Coordinates of C-alpha atoms and ligand atoms in Angstrom, one line a residue:
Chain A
X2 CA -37.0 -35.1 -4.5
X3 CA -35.6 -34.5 -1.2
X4 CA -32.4 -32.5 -0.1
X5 CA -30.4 -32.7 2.4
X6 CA -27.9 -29.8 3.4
X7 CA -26.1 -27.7 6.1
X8 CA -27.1 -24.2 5.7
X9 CA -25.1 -22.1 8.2
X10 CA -24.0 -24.5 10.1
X11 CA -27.8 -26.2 10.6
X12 CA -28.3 -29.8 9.1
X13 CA -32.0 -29.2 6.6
X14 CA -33.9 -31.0 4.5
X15 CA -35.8 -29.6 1.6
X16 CA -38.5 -31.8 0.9
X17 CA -40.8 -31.9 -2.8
X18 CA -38.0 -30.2 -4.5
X19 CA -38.1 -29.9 -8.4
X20 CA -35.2 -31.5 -9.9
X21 CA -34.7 -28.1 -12.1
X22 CA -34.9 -25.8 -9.0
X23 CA -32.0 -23.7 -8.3
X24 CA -30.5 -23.5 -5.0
X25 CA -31.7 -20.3 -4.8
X26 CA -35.5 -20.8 -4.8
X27 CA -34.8 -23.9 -2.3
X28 CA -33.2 -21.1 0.5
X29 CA -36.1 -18.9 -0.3
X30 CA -39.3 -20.1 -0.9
X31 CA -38.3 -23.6 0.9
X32 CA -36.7 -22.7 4.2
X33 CA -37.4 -19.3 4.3
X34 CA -34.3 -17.9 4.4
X35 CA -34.8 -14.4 1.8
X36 CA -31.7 -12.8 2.4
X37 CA -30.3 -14.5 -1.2
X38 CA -32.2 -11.9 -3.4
X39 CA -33.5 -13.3 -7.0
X40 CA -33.1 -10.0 -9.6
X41 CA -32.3 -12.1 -12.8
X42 CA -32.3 -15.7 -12.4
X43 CA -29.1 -16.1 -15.1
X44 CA -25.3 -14.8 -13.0
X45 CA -25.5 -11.4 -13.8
X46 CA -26.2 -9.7 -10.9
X47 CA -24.9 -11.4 -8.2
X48 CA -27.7 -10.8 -5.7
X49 CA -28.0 -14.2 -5.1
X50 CA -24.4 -14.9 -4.1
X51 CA -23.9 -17.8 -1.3
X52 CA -21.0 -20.0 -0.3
X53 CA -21.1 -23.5 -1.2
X54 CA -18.4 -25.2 0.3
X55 CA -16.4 -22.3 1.4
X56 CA -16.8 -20.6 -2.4
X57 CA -18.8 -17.9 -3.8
X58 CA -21.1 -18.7 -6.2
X59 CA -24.9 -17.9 -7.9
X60 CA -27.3 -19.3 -5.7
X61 CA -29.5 -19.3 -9.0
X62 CA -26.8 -21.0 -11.2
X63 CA -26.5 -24.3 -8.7
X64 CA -29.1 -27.0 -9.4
X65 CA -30.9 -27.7 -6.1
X66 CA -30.0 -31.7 -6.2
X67 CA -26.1 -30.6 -6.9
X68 CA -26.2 -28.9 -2.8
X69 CA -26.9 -32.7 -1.3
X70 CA -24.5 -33.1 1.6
X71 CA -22.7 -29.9 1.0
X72 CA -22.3 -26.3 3.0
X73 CA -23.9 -23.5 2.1
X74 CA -23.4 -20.1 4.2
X75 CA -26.0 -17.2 3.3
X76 CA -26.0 -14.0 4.4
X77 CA -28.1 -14.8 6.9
X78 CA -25.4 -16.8 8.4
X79 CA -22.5 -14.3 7.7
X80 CA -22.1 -12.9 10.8
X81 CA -22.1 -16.0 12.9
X82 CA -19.5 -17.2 10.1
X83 CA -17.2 -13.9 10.6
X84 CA -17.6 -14.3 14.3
X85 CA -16.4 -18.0 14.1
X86 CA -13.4 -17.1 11.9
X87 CA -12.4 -14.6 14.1
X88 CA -12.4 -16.6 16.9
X89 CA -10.7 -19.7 15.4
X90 CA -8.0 -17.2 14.5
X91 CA -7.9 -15.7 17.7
X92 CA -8.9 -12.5 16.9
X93 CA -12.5 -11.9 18.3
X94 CA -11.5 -10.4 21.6
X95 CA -14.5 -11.6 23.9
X96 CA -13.7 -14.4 25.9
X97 CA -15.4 -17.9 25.3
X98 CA -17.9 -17.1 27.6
X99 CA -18.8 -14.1 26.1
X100 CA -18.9 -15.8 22.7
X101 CA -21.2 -18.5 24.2
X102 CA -23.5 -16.0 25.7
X103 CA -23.4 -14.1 22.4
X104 CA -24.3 -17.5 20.4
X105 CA -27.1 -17.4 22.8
X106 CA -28.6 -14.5 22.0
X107 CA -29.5 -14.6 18.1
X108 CA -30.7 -17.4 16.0
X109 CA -27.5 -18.8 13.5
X110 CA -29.8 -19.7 11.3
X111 CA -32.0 -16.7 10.1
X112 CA -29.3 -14.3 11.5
X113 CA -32.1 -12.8 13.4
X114 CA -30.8 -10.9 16.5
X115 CA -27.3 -11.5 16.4
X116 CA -24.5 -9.1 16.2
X117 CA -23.6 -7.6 12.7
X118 CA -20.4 -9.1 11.1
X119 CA -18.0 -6.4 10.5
X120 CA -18.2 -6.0 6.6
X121 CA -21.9 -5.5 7.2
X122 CA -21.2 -2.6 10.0
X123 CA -19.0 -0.7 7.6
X124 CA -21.6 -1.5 4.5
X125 CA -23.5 0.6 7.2
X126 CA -21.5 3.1 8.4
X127 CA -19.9 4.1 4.8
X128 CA -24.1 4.9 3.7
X129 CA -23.4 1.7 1.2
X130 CA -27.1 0.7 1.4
X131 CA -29.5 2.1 -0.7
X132 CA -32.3 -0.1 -2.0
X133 CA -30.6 -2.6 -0.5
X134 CA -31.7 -5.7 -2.9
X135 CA -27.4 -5.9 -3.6
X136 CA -26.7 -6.0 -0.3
X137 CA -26.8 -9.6 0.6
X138 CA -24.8 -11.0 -2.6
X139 CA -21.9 -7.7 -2.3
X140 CA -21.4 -8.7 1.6
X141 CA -20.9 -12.3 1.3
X142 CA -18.9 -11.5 -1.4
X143 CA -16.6 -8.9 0.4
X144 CA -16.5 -10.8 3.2
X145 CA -14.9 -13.7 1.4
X146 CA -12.2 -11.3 -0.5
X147 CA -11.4 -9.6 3.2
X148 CA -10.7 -13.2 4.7
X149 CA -8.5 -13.9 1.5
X150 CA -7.0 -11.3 1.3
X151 CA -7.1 -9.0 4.2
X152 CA -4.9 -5.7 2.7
X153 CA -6.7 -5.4 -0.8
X154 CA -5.8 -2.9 -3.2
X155 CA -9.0 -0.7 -5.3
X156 CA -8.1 -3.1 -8.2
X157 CA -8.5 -6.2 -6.0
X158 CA -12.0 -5.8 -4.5
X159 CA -13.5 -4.0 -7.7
X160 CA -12.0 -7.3 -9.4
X161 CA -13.9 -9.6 -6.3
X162 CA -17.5 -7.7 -7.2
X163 CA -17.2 -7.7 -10.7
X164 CA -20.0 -10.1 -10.5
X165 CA -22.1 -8.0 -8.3
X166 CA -24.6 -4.9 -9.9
X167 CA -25.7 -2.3 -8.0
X168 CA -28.1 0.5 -9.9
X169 CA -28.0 2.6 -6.4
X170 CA -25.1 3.5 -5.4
X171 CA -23.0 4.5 -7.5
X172 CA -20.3 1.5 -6.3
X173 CA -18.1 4.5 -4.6
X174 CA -19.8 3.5 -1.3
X175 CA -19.6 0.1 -1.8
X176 CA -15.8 0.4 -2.0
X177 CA -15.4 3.1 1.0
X178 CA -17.4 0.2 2.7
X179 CA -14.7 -2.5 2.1
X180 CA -12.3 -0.4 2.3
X181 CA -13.5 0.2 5.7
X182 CA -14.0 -3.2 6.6
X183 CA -10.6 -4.0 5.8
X184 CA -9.3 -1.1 8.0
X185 CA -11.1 -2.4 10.8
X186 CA -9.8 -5.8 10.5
X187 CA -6.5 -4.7 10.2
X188 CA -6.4 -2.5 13.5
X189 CA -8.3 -5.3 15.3
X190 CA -5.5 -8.2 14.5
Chain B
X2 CA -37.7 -34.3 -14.7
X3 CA -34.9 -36.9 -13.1
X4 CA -32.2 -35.8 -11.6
X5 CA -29.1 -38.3 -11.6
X6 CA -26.3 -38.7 -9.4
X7 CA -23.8 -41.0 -10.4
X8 CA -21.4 -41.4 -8.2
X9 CA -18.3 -43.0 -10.8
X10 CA -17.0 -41.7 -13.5
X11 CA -18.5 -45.3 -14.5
X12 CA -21.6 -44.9 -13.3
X13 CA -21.9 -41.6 -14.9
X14 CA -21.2 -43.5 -18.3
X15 CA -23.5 -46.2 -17.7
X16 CA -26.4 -43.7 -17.0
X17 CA -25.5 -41.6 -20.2
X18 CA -25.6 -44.7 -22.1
X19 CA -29.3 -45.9 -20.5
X20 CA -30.4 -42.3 -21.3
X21 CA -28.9 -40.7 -24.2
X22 CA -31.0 -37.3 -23.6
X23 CA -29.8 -37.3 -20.3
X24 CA -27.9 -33.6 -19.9
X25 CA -25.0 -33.4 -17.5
X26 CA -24.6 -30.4 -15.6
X27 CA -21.0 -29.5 -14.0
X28 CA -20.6 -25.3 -13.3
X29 CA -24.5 -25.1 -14.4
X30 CA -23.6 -21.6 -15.6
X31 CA -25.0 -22.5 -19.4
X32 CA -27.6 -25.1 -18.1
X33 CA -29.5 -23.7 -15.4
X34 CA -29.8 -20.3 -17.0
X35 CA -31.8 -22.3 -19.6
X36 CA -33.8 -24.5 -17.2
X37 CA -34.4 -21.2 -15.1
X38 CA -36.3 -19.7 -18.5
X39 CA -37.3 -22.3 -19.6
X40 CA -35.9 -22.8 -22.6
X41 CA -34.9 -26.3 -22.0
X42 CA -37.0 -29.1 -20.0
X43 CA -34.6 -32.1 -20.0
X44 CA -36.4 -35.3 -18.9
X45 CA -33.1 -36.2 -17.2
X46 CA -30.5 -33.9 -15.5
X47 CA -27.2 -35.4 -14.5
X48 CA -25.0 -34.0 -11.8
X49 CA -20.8 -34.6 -12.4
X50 CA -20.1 -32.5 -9.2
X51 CA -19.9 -36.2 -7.4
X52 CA -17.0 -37.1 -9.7
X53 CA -14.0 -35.7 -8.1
X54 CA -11.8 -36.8 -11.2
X55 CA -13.2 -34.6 -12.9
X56 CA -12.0 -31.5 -11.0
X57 CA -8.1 -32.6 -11.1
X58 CA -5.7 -31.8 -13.4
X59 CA -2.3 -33.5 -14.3
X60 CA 0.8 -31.6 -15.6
X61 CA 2.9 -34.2 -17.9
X62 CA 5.6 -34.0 -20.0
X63 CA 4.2 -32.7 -23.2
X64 CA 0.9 -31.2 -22.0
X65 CA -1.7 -30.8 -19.5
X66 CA -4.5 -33.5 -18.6
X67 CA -7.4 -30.9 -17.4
X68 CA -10.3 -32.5 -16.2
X69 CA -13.2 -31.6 -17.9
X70 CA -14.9 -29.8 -14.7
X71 CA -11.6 -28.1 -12.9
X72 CA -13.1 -24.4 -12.4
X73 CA -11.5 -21.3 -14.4
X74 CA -10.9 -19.8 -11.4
X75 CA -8.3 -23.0 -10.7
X76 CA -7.1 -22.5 -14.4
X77 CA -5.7 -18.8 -14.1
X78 CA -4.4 -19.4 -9.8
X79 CA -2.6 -22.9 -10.7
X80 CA -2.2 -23.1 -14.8
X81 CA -0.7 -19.6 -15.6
X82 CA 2.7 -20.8 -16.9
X83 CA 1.8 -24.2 -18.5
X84 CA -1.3 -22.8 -20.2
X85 CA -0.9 -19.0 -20.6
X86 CA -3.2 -18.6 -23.2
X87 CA -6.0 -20.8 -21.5
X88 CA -5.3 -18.6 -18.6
X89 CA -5.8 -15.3 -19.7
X90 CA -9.0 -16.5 -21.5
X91 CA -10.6 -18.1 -18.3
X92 CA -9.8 -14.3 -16.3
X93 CA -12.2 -13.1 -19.3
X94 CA -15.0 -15.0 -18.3
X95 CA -17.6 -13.4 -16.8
X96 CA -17.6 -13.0 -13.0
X97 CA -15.7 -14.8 -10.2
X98 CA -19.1 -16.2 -8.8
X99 CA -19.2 -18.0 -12.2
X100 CA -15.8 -18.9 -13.0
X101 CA -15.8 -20.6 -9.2
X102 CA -18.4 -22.9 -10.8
X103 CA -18.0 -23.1 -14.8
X104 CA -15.1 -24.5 -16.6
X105 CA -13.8 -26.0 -20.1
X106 CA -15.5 -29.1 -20.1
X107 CA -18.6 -27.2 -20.0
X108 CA -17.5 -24.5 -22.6
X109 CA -16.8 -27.6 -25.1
X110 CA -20.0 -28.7 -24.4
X111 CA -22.2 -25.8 -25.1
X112 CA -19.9 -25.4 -27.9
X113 CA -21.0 -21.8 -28.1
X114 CA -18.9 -19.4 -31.0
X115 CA -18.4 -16.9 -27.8
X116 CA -16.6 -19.7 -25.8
X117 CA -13.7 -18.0 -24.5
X118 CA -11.4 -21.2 -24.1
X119 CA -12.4 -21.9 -27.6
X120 CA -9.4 -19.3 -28.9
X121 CA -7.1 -20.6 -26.7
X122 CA -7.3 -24.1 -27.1
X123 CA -6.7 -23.9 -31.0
X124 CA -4.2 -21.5 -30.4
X125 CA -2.5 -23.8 -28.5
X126 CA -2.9 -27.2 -29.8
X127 CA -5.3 -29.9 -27.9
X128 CA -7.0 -32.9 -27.5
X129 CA -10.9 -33.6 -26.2
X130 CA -10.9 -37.0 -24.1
X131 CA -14.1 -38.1 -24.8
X132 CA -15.9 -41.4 -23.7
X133 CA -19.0 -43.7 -23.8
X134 CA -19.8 -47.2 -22.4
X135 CA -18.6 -48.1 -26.5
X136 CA -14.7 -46.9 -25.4
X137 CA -12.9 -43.7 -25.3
X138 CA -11.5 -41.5 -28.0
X139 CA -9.6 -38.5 -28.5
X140 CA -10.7 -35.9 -30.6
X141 CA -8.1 -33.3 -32.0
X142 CA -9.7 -30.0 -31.2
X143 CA -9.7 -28.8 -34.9
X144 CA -12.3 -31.6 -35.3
X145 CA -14.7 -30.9 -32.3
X146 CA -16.5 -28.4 -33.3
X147 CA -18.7 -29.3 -35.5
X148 CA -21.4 -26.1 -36.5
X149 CA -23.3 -22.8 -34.1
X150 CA -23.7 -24.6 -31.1
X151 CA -22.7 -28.2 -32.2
X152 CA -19.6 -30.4 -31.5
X153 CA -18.2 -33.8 -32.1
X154 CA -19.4 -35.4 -28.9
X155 CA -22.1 -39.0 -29.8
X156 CA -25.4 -38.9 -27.5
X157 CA -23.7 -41.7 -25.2
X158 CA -20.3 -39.5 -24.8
X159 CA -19.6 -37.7 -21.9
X160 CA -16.3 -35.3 -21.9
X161 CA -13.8 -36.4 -19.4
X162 CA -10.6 -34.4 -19.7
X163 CA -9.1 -32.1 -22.3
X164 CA -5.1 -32.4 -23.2
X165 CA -3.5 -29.2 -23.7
X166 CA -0.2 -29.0 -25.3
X167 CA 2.2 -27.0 -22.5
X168 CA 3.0 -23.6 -23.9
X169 CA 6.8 -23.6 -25.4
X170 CA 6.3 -20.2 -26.4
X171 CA 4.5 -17.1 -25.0
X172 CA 1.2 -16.8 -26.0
X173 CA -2.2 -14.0 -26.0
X174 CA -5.0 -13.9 -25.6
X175 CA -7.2 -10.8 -26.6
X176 CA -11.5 -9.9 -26.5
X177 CA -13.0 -7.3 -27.7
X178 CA -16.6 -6.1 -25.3
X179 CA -18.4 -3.5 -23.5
X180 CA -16.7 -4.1 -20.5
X181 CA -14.3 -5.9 -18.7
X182 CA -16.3 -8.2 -16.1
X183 CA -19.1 -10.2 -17.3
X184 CA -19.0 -9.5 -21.0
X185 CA -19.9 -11.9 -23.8
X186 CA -16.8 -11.9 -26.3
X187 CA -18.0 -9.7 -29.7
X188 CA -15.1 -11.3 -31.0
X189 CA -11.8 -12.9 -29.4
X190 CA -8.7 -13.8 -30.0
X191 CA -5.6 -16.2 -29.3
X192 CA -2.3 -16.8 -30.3
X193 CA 0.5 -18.9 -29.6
X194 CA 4.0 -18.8 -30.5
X195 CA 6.0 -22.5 -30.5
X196 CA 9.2 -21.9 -30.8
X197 CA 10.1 -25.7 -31.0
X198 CA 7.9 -26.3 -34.2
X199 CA 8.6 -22.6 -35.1
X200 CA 5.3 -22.5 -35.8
X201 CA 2.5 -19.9 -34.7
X202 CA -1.0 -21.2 -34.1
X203 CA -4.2 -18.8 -33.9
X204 CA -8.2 -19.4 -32.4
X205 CA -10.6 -17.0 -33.5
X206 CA -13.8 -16.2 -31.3
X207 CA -17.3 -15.2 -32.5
X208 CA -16.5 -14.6 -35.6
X209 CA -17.9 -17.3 -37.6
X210 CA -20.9 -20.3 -36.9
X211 CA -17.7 -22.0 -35.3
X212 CA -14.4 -21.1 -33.5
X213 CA -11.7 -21.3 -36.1
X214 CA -7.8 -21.4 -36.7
X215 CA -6.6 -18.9 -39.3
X216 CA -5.1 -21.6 -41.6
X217 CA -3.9 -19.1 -44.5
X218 CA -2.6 -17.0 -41.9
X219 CA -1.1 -18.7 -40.2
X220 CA 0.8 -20.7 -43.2
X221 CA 1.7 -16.7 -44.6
X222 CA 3.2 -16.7 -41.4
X223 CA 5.3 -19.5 -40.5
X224 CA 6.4 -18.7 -44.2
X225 CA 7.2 -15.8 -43.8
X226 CA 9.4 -16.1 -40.6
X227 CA 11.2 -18.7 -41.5
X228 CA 12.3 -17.0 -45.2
X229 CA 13.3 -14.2 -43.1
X230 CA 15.6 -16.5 -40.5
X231 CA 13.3 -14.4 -37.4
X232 CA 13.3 -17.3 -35.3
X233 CA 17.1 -17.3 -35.0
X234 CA 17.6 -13.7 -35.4
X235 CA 15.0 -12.6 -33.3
X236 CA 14.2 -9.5 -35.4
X237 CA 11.3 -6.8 -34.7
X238 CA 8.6 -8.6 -37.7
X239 CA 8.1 -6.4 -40.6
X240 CA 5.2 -4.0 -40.3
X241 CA 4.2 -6.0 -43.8
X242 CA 4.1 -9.2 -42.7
X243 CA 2.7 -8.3 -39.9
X244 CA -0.1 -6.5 -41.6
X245 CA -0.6 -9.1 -44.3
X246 CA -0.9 -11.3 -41.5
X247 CA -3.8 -9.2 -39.9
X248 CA -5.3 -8.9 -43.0
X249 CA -5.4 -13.1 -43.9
X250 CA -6.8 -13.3 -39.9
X251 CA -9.8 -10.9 -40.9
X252 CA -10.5 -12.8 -44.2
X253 CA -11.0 -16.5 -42.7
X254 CA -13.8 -14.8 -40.3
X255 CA -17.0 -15.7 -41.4
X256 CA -19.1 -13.3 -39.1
X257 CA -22.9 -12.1 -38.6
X258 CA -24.4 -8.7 -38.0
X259 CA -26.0 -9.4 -34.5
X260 CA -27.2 -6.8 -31.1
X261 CA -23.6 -7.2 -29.9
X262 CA -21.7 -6.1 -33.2
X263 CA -22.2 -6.2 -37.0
X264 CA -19.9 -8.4 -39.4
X265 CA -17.4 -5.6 -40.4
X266 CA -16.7 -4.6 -37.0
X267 CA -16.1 -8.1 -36.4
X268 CA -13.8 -9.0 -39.1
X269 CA -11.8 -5.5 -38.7
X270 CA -11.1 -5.9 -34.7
X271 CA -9.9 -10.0 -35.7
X272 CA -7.2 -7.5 -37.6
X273 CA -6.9 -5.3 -35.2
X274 CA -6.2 -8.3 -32.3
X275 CA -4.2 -10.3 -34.7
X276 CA -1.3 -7.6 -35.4
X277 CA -1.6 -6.5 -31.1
X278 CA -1.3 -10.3 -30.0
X279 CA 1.5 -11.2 -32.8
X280 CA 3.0 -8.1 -31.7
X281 CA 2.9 -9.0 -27.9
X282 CA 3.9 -11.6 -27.7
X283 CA 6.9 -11.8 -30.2
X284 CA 7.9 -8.8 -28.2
X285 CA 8.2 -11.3 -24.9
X286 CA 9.8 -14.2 -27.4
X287 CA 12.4 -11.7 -28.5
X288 CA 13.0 -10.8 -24.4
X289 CA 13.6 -14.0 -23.6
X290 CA 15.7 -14.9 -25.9
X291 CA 18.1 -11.6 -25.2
X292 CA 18.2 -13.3 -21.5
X293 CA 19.0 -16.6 -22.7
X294 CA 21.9 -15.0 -24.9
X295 CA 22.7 -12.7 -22.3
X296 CA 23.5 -15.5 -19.5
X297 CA 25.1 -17.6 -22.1
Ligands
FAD303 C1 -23.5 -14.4 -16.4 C2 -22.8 -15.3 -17.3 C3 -21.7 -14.8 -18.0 C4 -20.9 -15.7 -18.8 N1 -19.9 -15.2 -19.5 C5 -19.1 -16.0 -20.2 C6 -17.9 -15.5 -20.9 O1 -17.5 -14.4 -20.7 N2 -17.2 -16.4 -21.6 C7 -17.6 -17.7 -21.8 O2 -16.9 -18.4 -22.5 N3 -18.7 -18.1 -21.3 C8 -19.5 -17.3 -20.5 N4 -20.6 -17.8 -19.9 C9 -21.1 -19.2 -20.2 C10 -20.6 -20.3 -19.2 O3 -20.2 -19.8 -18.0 C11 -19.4 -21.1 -19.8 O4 -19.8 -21.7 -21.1 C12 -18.9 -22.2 -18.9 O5 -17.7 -22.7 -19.4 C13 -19.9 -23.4 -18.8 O6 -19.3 -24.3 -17.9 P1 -20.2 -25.1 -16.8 O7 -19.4 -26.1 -16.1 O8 -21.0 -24.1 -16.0 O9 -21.3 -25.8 -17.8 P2 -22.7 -26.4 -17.6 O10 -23.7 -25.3 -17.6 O11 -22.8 -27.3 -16.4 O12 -22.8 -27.2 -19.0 C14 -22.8 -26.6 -20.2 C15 -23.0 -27.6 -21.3 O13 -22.0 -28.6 -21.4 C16 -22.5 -29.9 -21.1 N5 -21.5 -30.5 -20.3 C17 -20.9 -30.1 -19.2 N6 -20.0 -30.9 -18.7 C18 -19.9 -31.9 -19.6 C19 -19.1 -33.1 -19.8 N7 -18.2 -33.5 -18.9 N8 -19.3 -33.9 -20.8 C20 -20.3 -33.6 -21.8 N9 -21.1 -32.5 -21.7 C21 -20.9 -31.7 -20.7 C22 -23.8 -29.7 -20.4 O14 -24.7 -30.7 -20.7 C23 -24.3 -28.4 -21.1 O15 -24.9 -28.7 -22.4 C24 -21.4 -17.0 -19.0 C25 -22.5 -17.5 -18.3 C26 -23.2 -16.7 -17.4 C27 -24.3 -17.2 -16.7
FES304 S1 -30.2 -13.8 -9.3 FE1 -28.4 -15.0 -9.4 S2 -27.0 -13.7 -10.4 FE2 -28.8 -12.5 -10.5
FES305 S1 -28.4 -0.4 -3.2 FE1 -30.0 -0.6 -4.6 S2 -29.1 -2.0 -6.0 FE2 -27.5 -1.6 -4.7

């Protein structure tokens, strides 16, 4: 079957879809978009996590034909998505033009060559990368929290990546990492 | 494989009714995790995501109308003071990734022991709206389920709602598991107090091939309280009755020895969670009414 979706913000169409595929296999292995990571195919880990509609979810839990005419943000698209938000809440501090040359510069689709959202800078600058295969599902995942709920408490974002496993780090990084995030957001406001 | 999208709540019957073996997916949080192993190959999947219906809820007079695919995440932001004990349970589920997507309509449906609305919809009294292209029925939740993994619902029947009575009383809700994100229940717990029946109603989790009600506990209770005039007087319940009533909890388990805990374990934390929860929340029935008292 065929399905037709916006993934960050582009129109696509997945063509020759199973009807039992998951959501998750369409992004990856149809329009080539691996930043949704597959580690255990059954909402446990959390790799996989994408917005659908604004809400995170398990990219490996949502039948493929259930995404037809609906938004789905990955990873990928995070930063473009942060950078949007920020602007549409006049926060982003660069004027339009700047934005516009900036939207010039990397591809909103593949995320390739575009500027870092901020909850992936901190996952960087607090060393909460190691493999690296959690990654993708923890920042869209903290990055929904922080745009929630800006001034979270420890319990708060341990509650928001309950669903997320990391067998790296340790999550102490991970949480110096939103921690930092939210910091940053709240000196930039 | 087909994959159906009705569009209608009408449609959606119709199709079930032209393919019985169709299997509706809401959350897909039980489904796809089977289709993803491959432990089922349905020859028809049918999305209910299209339905919007489906994802409302209604708060009435006497209870709640909540549509059979409204999220557990929308159960414990919106529901917390109509349907405490539903509300506690849905916090317990897993993950938010999953509880954005799964919700009690699907729980019914897999009908799974480990269900966590399971407790708390016995606990506190409902109603399954089910119905076919034949007509719709209601079936009372002591009725639906039906054996491990089997409830009440005909191959045509699809579930479209599921009436829970409005908590008059405060209620619990209690799990026992490794953790406390993304466990499955090793045994659970619910209880309700209704002060307007001055009756107390319990749900018992993983603890037998179904979800139960302690019936003999629940009668040794309501005795018991009533005998001792505890509903007027609002007196701390006797560490006896409250034991016996642990004890009558443990004995209508029916459990297995399985990876996540053996029968005895089982039976002994039902006791365990049926003195905390009585205690709990007779505790916060006795508080309210020293406010009530107090402003009168
Ligand atoms: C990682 C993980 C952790 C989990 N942890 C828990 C937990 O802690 N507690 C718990 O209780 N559950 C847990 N579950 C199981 C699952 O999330 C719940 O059972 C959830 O309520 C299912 O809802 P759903 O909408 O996703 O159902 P779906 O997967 O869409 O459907 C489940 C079943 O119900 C049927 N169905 C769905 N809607 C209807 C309808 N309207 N009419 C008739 N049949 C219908 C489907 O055909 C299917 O058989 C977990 C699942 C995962 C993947
Ligand atoms: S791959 Fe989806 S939760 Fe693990
Ligand atoms: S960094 Fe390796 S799993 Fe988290």
């Amino acid at each position: 079957m065929r399905v037709n979706f916006t993934v960050n913000g582009r129109p696509q169409e997945a063509d020759d879809v199973w009807e039992g595929e998951s959501l998750l296999y369409v992004l990856r292995e149809r329009l080539g978009l691996p930043g949704s990571k597959n580690a255990c195919e059954q909402g446990e880990c959390g790799s996989c996590t994408v917005r659908l509609d604004g809400v995170p979810v398990c990219s490996c839990l949502v039948a493929a034909g259930q995404v037809e005419g609906r938004e789905v943000v990955t990873v990928e698209g995070l930063a473009d998505y942060a950078k949007q938000r920020a602007c549409a809440s006049d926060a982003c501090g660069t004027s339009l033009q700047n934005a516009q040359q900036w939207q010039a510069k990397g591809d909103s689709h593949t995320g390739e060559g575009t500027e870092l959202s901020p909850v992936q800078q901190a996952f960087i600058d607090a060393g909460a990368v190691q493999c690296g295969f959690c990654t993708p599902g923890l920042l869209v995942a903290a990055d929904e929290m922080l745009e929630r709920n800006p001034t979270p408490t420890d319990a708060d974002i341990r509650e928001a990546l309950s669903g997320n496993l990391c067998r790296c780090t340790g999550y102490e990084k991970i949480m110096d990492a939103v921690r930092l995030a939210a910091a940053r957001q709240g000196e930039a406001v | 494989m087909d994959f159906l999208r009705p569009a209608s709540w009408e449609e959606a019957l119709a199709a079930k009714a032209e393919h019985p073996t169709a299997v509706p997916i809401a959350g897909g949080t039980d489904v796809m995790v089977e289709i993803n192993f491959d432990h089922r190959r349905p020859e028809y999947l049918m999305d209910l995501n299209r339905i919007g219906d489906l994802s409302e809820w209604e708060v009435g007079e006497e209870s709640v109308r909540l549509g059979a695919s409204v999220p557990y995440t929308a159960i414990m932001e919106n529901l917390r003071a109509e349907l405490p004990g539903l509300a506690l349970a849905s916090h317990t589920v897993a993950s938010p990734q999953i509880r954005n997507r799964g919700g009690v309509g699907g729980n019914l449906g897999t009908a799974s022991p480990a269900g966590d609305a399971h407790p708390a919809l016995l606990a506190a009294g409902a109603e399954v709206e089910v119905e076919s292209v034949r007509g719709a029925r209601r079936i009372p939740i002591d009725e639906f389920y039906k054996g491990v993994k089997r409830n009440a619902l005909a191959p045509d029947e699809l579930i479209r709602a599921v009436h829970v009575k409005k908590a008059d009383g405060p209620q619990q809700f209690s799990k026992v598991g490794t953790r406390n994100a993304m466990v499955i229940a090793v045994c659970a717990f619910g209880l309700a107090l209704h002060p307007a029946t001055r009756t107390v109603r319990t749900g018992i989790g993983s603890a037998a091939p179904t979800p139960v009600r302690a019936k003999a506990a629940e009668e040794f209770l309501n005795a018991a309280l009533e005998e001792g005039g505890f509903w007027e007087n609002g007196k701390i319940i006797t560490p006896s009755v409250a034991k016996q009533f642990a004890d009558l909890c443990s004995a209508s388990c029916n459990p297995i020895d399985d990876v996540r805990g053996t029968a005895s374990y089982r039976r002994h934390a039902v006791g365990v969670m049926a003195r905390r929860t009585l205690t709990w929340t007779w505790e916060s029935y006795r508080g309210t009414r020293r406010t009530t008292e107090g402003a009168a």
